[in-house]
XYZ file of N, CA and C in Angstrom:
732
model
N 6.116 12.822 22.255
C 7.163 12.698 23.274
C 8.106 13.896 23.154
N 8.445 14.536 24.064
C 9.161 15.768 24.237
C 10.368 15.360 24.605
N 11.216 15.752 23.911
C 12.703 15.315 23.353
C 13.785 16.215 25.064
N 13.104 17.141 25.364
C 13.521 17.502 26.379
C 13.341 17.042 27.598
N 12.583 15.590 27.783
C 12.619 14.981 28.973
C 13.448 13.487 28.800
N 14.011 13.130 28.024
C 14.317 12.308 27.725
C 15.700 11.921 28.884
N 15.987 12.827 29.046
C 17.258 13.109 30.484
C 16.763 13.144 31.869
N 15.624 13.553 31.737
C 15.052 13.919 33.146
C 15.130 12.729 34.384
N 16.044 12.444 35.406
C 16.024 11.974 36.170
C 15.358 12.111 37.465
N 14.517 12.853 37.198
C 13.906 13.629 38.778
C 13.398 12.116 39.503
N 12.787 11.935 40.571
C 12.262 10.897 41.576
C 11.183 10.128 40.469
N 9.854 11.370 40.566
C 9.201 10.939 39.872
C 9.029 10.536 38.712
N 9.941 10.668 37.632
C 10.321 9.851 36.361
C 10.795 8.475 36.740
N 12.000 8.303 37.978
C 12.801 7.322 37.444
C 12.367 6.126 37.402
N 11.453 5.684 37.896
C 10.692 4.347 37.948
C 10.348 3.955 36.734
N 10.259 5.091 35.743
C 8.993 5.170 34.542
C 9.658 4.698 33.067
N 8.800 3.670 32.440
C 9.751 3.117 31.235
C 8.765 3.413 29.991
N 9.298 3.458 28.972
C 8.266 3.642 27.766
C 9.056 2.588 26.632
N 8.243 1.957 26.362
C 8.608 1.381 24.949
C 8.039 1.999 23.679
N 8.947 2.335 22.565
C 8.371 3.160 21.625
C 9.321 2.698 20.400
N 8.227 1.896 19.249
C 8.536 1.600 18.255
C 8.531 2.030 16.902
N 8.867 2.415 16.686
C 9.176 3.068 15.144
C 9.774 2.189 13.855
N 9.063 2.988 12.623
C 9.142 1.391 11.813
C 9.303 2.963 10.205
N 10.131 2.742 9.714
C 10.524 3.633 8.287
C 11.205 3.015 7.354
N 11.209 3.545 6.152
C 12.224 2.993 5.494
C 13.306 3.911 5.207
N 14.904 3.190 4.749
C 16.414 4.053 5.273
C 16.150 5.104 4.412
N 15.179 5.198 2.966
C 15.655 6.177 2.200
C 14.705 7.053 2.697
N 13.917 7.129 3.741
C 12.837 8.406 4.224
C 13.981 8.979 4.941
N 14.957 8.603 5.408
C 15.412 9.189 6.383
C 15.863 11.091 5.748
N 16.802 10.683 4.271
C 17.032 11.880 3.341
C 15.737 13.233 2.933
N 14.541 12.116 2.880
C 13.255 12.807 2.589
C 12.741 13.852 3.986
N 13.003 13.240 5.147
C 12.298 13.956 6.751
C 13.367 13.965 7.396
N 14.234 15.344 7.256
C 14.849 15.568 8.473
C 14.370 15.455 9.837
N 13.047 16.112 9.808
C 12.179 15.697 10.964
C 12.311 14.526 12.163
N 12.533 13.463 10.609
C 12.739 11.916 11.687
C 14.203 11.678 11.644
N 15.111 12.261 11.271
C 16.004 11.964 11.367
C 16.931 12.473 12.567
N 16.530 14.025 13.211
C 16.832 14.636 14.410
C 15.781 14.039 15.587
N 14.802 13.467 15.475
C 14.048 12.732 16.112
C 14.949 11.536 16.540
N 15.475 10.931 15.273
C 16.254 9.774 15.971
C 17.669 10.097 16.412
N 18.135 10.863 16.189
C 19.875 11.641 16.541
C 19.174 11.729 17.993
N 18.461 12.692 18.313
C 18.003 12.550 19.683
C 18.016 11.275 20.639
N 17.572 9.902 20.018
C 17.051 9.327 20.786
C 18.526 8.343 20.901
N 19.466 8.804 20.285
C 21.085 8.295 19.970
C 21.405 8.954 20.669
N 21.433 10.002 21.204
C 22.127 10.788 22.036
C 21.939 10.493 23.621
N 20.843 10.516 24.015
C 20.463 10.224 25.393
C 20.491 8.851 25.946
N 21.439 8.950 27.205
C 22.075 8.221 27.778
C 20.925 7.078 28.298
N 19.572 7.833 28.601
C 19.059 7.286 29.392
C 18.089 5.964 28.085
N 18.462 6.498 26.911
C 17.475 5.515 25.794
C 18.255 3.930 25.313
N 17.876 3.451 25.265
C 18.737 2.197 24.760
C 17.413 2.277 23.520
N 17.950 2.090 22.439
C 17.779 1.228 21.227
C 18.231 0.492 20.550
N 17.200 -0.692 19.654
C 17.381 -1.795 18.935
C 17.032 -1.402 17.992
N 17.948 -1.501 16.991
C 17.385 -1.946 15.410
C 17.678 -2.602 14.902
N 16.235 -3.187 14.474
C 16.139 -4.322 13.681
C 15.918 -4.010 12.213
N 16.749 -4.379 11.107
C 16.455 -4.079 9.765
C 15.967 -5.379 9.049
N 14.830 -4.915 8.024
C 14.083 -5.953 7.551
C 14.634 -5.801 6.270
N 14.939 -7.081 6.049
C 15.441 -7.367 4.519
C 14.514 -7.621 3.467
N 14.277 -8.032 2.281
C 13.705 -8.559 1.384
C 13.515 -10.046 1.753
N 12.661 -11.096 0.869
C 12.649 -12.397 1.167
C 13.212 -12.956 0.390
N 13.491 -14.266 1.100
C 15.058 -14.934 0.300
C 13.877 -15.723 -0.780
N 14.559 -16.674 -1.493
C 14.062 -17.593 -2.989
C 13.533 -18.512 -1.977
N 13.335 -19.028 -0.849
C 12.638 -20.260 -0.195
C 11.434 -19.478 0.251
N 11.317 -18.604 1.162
C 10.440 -17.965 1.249
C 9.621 -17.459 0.147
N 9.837 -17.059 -0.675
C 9.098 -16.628 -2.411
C 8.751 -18.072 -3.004
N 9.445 -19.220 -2.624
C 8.652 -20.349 -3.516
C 7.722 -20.763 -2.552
N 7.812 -20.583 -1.261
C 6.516 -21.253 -0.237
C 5.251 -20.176 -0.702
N 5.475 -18.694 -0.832
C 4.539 -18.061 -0.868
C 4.102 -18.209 -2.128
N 4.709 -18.872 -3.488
C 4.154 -18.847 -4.569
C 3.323 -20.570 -4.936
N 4.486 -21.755 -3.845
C 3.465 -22.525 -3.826
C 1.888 -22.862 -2.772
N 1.634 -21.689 -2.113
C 0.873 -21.904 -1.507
C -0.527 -21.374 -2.428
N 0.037 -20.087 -3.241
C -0.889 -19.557 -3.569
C -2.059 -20.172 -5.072
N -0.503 -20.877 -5.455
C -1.150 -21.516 -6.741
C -1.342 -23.133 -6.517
N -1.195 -23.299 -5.032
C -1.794 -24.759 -4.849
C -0.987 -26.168 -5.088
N 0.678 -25.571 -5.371
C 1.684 -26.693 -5.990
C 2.437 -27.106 -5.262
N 2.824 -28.361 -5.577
C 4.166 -29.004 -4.862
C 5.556 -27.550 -4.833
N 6.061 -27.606 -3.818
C 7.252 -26.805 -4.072
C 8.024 -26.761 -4.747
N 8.132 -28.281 -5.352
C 9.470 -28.766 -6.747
C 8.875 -27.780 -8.165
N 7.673 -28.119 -7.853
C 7.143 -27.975 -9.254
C 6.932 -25.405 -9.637
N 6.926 -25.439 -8.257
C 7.022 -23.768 -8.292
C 8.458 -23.127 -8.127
N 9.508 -23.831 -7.918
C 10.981 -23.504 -7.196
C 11.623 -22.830 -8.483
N 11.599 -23.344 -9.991
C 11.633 -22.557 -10.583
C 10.987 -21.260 -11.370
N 9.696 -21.145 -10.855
C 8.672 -19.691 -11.124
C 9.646 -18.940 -10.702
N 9.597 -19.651 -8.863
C 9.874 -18.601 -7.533
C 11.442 -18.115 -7.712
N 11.884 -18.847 -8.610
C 13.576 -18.485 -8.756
C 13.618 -16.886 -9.657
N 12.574 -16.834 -10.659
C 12.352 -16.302 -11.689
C 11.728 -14.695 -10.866
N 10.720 -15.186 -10.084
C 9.993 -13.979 -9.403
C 11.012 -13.650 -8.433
N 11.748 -14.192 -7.635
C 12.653 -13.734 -6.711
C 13.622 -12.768 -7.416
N 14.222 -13.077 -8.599
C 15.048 -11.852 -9.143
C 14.219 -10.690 -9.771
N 13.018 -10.943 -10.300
C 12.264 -9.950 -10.891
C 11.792 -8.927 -9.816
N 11.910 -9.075 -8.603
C 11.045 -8.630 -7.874
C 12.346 -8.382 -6.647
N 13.270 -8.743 -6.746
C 14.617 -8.459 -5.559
C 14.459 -8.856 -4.601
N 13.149 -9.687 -4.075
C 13.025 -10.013 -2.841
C 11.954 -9.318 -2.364
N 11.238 -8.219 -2.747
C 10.150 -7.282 -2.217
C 8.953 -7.898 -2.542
N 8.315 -8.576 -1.721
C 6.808 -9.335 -1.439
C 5.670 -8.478 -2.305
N 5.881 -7.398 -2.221
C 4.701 -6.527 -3.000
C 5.194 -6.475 -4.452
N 6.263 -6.449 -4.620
C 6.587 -6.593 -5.794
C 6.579 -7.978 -6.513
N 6.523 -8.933 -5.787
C 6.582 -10.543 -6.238
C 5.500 -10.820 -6.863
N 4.385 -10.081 -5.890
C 3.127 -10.246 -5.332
C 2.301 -9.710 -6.823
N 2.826 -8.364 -7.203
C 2.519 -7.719 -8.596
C 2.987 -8.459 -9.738
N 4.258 -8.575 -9.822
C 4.408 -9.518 -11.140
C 3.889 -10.462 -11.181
N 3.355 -11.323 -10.047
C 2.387 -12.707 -10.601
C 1.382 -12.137 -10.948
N 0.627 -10.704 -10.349
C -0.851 -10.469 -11.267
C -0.328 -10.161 -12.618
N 0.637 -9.962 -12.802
C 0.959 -9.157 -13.952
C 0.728 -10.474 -15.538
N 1.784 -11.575 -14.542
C 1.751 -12.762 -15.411
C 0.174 -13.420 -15.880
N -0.594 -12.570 -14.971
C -1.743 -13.555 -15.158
C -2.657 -12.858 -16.275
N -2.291 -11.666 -15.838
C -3.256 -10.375 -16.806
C -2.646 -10.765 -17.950
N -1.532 -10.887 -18.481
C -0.735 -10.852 -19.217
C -1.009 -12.214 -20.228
N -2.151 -13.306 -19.298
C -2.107 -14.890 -20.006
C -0.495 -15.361 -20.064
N 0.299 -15.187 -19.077
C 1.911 -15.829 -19.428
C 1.582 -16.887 -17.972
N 0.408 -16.806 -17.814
C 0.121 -17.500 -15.896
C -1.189 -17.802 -16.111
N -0.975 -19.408 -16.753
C -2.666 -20.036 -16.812
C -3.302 -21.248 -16.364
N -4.340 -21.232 -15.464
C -5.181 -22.801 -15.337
C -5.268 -23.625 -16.218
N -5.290 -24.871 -16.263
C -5.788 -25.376 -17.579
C -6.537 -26.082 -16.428
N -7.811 -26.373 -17.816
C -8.889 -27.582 -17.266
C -8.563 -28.529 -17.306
N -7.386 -28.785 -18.124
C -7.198 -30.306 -18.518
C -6.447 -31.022 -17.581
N -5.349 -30.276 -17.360
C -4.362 -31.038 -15.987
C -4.912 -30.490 -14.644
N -5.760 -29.686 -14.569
C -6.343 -29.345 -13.289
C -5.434 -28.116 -12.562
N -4.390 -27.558 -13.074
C -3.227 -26.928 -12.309
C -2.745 -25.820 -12.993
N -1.790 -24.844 -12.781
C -1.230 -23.448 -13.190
C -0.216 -24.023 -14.015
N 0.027 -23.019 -15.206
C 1.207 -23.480 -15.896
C 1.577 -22.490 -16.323
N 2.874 -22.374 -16.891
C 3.692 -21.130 -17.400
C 4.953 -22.199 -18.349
N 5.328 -20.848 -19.290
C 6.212 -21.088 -19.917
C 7.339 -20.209 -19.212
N 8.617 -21.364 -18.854
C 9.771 -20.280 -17.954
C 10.559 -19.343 -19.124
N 10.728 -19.908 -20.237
C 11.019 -18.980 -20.992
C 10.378 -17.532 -21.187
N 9.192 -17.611 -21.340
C 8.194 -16.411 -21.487
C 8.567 -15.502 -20.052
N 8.233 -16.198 -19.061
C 8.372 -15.748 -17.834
C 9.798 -14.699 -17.680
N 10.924 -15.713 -18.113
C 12.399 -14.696 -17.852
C 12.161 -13.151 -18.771
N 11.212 -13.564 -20.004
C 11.277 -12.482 -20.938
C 10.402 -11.163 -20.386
N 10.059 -11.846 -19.824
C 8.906 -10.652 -19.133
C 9.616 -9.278 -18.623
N 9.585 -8.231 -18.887
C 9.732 -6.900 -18.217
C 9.482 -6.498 -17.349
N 9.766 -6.092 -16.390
C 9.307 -5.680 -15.238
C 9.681 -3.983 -14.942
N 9.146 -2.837 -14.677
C 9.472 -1.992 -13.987
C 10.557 -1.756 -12.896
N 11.287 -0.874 -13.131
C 12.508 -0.812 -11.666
C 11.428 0.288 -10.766
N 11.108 -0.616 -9.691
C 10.708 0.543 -8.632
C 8.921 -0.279 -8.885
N 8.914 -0.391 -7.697
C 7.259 -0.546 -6.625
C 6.105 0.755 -7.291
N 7.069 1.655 -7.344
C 6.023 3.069 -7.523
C 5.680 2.947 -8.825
N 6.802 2.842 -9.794
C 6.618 2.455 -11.011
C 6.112 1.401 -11.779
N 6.012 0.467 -11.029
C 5.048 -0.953 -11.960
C 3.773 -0.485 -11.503
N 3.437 -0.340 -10.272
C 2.020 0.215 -9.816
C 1.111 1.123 -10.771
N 1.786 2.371 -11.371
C 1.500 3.470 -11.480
C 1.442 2.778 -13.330
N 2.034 1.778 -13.556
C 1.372 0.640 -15.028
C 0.146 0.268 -14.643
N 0.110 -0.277 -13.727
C -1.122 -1.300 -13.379
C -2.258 0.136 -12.873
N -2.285 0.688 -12.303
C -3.150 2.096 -12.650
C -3.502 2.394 -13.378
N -2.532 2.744 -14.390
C -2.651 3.289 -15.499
C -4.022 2.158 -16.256
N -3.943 1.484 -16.457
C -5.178 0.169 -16.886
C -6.532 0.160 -16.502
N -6.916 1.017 -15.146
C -7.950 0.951 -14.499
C -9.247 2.351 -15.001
N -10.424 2.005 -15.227
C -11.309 3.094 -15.663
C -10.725 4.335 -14.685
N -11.101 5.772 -16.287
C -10.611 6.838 -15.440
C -11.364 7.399 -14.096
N -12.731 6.601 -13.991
C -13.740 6.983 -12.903
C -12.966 6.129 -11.546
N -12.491 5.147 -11.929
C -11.788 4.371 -10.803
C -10.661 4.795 -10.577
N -9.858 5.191 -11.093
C -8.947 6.341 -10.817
C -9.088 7.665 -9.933
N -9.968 8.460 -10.218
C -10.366 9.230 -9.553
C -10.859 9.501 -8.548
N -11.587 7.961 -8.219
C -12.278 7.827 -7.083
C -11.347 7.164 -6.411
N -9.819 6.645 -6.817
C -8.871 6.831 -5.777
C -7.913 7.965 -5.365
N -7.958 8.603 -6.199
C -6.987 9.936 -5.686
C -8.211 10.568 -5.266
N -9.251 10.768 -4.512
C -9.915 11.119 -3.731
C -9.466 10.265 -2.146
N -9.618 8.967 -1.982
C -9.405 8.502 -1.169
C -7.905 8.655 -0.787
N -6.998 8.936 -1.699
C -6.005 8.838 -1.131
C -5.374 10.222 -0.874
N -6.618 11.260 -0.769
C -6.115 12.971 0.207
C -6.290 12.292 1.807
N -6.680 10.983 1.776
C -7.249 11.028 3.436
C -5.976 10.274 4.504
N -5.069 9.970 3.018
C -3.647 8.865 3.452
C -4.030 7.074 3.535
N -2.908 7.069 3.816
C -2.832 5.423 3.376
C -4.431 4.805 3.718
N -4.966 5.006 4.990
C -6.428 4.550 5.264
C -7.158 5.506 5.263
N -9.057 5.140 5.277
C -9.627 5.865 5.286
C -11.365 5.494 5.941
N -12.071 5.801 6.750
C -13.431 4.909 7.140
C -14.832 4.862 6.000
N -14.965 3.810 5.988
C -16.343 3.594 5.105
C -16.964 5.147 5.406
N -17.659 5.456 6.428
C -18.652 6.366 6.814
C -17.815 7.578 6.436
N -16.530 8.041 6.382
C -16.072 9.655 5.751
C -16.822 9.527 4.032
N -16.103 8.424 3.605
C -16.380 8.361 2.084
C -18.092 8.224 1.916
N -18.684 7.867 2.635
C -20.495 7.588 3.052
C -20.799 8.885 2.864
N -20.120 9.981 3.619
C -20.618 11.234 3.592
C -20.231 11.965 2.359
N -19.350 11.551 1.897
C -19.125 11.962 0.834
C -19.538 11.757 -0.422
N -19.963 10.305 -0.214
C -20.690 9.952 -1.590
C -22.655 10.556 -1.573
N -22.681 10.890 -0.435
C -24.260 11.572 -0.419
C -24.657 12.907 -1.529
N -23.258 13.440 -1.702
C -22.799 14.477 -2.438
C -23.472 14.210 -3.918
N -23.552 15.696 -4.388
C -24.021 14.961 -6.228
C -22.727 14.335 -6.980
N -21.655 15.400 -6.277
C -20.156 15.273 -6.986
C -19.559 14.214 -7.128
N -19.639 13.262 -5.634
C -19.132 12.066 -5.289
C -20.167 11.168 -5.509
N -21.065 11.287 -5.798
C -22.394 10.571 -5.792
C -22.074 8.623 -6.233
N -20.945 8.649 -6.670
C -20.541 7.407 -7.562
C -19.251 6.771 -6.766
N -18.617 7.181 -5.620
C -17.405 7.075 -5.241
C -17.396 5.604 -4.705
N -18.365 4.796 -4.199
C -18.341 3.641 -3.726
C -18.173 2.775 -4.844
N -19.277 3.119 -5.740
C -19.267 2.285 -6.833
C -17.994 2.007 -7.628
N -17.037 3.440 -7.968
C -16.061 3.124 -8.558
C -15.127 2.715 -7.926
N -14.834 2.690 -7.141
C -13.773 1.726 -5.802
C -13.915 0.408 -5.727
N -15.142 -0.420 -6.346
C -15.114 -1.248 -6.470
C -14.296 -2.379 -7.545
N -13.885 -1.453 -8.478
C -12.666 -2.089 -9.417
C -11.219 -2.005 -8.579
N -11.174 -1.498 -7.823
C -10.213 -1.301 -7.254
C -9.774 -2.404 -6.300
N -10.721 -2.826 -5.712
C -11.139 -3.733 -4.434
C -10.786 -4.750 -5.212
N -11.762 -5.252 -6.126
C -11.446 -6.292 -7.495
C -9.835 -6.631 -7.715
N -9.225 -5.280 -7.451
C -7.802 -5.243 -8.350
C -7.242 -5.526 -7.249
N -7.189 -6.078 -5.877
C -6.294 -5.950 -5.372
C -5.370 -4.718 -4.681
N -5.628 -3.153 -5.293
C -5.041 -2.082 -5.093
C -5.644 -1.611 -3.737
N -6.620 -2.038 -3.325
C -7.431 -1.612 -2.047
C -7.689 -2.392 -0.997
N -8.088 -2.396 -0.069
C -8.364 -3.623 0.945
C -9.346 -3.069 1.460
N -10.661 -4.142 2.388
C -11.389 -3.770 3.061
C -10.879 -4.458 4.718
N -10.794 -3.616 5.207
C -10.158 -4.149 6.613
C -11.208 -3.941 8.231
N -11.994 -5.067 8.946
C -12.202 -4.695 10.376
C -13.683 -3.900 9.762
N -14.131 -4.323 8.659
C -15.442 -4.265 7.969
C -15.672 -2.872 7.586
N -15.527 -1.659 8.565
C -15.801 -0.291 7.519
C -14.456 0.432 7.352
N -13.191 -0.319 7.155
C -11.715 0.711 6.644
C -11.476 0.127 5.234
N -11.606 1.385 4.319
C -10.536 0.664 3.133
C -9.022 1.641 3.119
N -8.388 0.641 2.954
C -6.765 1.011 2.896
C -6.482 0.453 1.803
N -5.064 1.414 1.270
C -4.370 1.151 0.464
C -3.573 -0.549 0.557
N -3.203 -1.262 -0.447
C -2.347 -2.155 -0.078
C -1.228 -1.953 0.411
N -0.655 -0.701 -0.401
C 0.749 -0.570 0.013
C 0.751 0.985 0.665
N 1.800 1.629 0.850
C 1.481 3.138 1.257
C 2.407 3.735 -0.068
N 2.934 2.794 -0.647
C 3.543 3.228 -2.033
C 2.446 3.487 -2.819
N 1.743 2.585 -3.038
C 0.405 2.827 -4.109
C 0.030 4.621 -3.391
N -0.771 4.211 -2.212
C -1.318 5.661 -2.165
C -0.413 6.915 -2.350
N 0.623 6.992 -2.239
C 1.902 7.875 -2.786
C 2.212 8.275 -4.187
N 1.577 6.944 -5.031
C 2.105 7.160 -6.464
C 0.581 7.626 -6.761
N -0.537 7.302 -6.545
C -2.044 7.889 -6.790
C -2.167 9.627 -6.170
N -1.469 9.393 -5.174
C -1.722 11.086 -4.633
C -0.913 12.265 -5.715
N 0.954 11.607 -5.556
C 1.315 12.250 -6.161
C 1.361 12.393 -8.227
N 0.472 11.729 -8.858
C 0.177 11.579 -10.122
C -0.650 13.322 -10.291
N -1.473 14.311 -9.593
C -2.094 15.570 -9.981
C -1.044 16.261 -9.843
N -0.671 17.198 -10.059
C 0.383 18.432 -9.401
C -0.531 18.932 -8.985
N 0.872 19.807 -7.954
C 0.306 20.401 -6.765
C -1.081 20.959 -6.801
N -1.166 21.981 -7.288
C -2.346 23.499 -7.379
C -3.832 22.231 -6.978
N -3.170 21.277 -8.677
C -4.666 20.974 -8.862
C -5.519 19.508 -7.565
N -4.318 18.866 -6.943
C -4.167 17.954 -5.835
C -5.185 19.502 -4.626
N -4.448 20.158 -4.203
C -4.730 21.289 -3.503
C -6.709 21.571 -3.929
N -6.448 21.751 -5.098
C -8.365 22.204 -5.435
C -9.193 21.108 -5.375
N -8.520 19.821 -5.377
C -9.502 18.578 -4.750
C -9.943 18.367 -3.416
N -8.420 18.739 -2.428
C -8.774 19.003 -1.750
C -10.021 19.472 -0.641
N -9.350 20.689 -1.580
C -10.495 22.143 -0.694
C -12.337 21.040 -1.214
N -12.205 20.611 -2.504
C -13.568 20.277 -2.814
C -14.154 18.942 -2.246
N -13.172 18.698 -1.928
C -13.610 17.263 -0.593
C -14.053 17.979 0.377
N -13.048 18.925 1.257
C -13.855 19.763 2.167
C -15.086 20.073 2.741
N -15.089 20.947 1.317
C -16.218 21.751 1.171
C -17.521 20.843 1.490
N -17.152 19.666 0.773
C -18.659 18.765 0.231
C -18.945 18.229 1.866
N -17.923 17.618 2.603
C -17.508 17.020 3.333
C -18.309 18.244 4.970
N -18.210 19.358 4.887
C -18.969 20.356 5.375
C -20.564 20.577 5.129
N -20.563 20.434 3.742
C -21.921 19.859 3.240
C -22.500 19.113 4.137
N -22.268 18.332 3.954
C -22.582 16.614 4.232
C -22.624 16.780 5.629
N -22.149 16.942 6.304
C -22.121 17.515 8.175
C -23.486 18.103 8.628
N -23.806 19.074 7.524
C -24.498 20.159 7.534
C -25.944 19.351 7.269
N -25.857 18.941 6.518
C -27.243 17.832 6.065
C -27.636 16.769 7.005
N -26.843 16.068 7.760
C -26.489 15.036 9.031
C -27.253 15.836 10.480
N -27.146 17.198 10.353
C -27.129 17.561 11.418
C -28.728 18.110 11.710
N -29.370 18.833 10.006
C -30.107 19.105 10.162
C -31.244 18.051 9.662
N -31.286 16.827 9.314
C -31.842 15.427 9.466
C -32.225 14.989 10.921
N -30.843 15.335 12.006
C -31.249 15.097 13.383
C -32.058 15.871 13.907
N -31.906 17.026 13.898
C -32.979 18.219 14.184
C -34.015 18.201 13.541
């Protein structure tokens, strides 16, 4: 959208409406001036009306429905987990969402056969540590995963938050990548990945793919790059002369 028509009253505009939604978070705004004169713009012109709506964190009722749904309990009986995960986690769903795997990896979050149901000690639970920051508990729970499964996500994640079965297809035809499906599969396992609409895997969060991208420095992020490329040209090249 060209910021210089945004005034334009001529005949043929004025009939014409656009709805256009935009969705960030406040602290990108410091990071992308870009979007930030993008939106000064769209503050400025008379002819734009905007709404914003700001999304908060979830309150302690919302965090005990989502924690008794998941572990199958009366609400009485999860209200104090969810009291426990609601401060550990500030209200951020992905973060709630992590400290219960965390509790579980951890054995502080267990089935028993005997009563049929999840149990925890709330003491253990308050003691638990948690990371300050989404990027930072993640980049724990990474840290845990084979270094081949690692790698075969900071590959996927030069392509950004999503990526199609068939790019990584071509890529794994490669000798280099030859393994890239396979090791993504701990990943999938872990929760850190999703398969979405049958051939997209995406990140869960766009934090994860942020803290996986930015874990190489630059140069050497840059020479993966180019070697995805390259292979990725390969692979085109082999496709093409298969059809022929």
């Amino acid at each position: 959208l060209e910021s210089d028509h945004l005034n334009d009253d001529d005949e043929e505009g004025a009939h014409q409406s656009q709805l256009i939604v935009c969705s960030y978070r406040s602290n990108e705004l410091d990071r992308s001036p870009e979007l930030k004169t993008c939106l000064d713009t769209f503050e400025a012109a008379p002819s734009v009306r905007i709404t914003s709506i700001n999304l908060e964190g979830i309150d302690k009722s919302s965090t005990n429905k989502m924690i008794s749904d998941t572990l199958k309990l009366p609400l009485r009986l999860t209200r104090s987990l969810a009291n426990a995960v609601h401060t550990k986690s500030s209200g951020n769903p992905l973060f709630a969402k992590m400290f219960m795997v965390l509790l579980a990896e951890e054995k502080k979050l267990n089935y028993s056969l005997e009563e049929h149901r999840w149990q925890w000690d709330m003491d253990v639970v308050r003691n638990t540590t948690i990371s300050e920051g989404v990027a930072v508990f993640m980049m724990a729970k990474l840290s845990r995963l084979p270094k081949v499964t690692f790698e075969a996500l900071q590959v996927m994640a030069c392509f950004g938050v999503k990526v199609d079965e068939d790019v990584l297809g071509l890529l794994s035809e490669t000798e280099e990548f030859a393994a890239l499906f396979t090791s993504l599969e701990r990943a999938i396992q872990e929760g850190i990945i999703e398969k979405r609409n049958g051939n997209v895997l995406i990140f869960a969060h766009d934090t994860i793919q942020q803290s996986v991208y930015d874990f190489l420095p630059e140069d050497q992020m840059a020479e993966l790059h180019f070697r995805i490329g390259l292979q990725l040209v390969k692979g085109l090249s082999t496709c093409e002369h298969r059809l022929s």
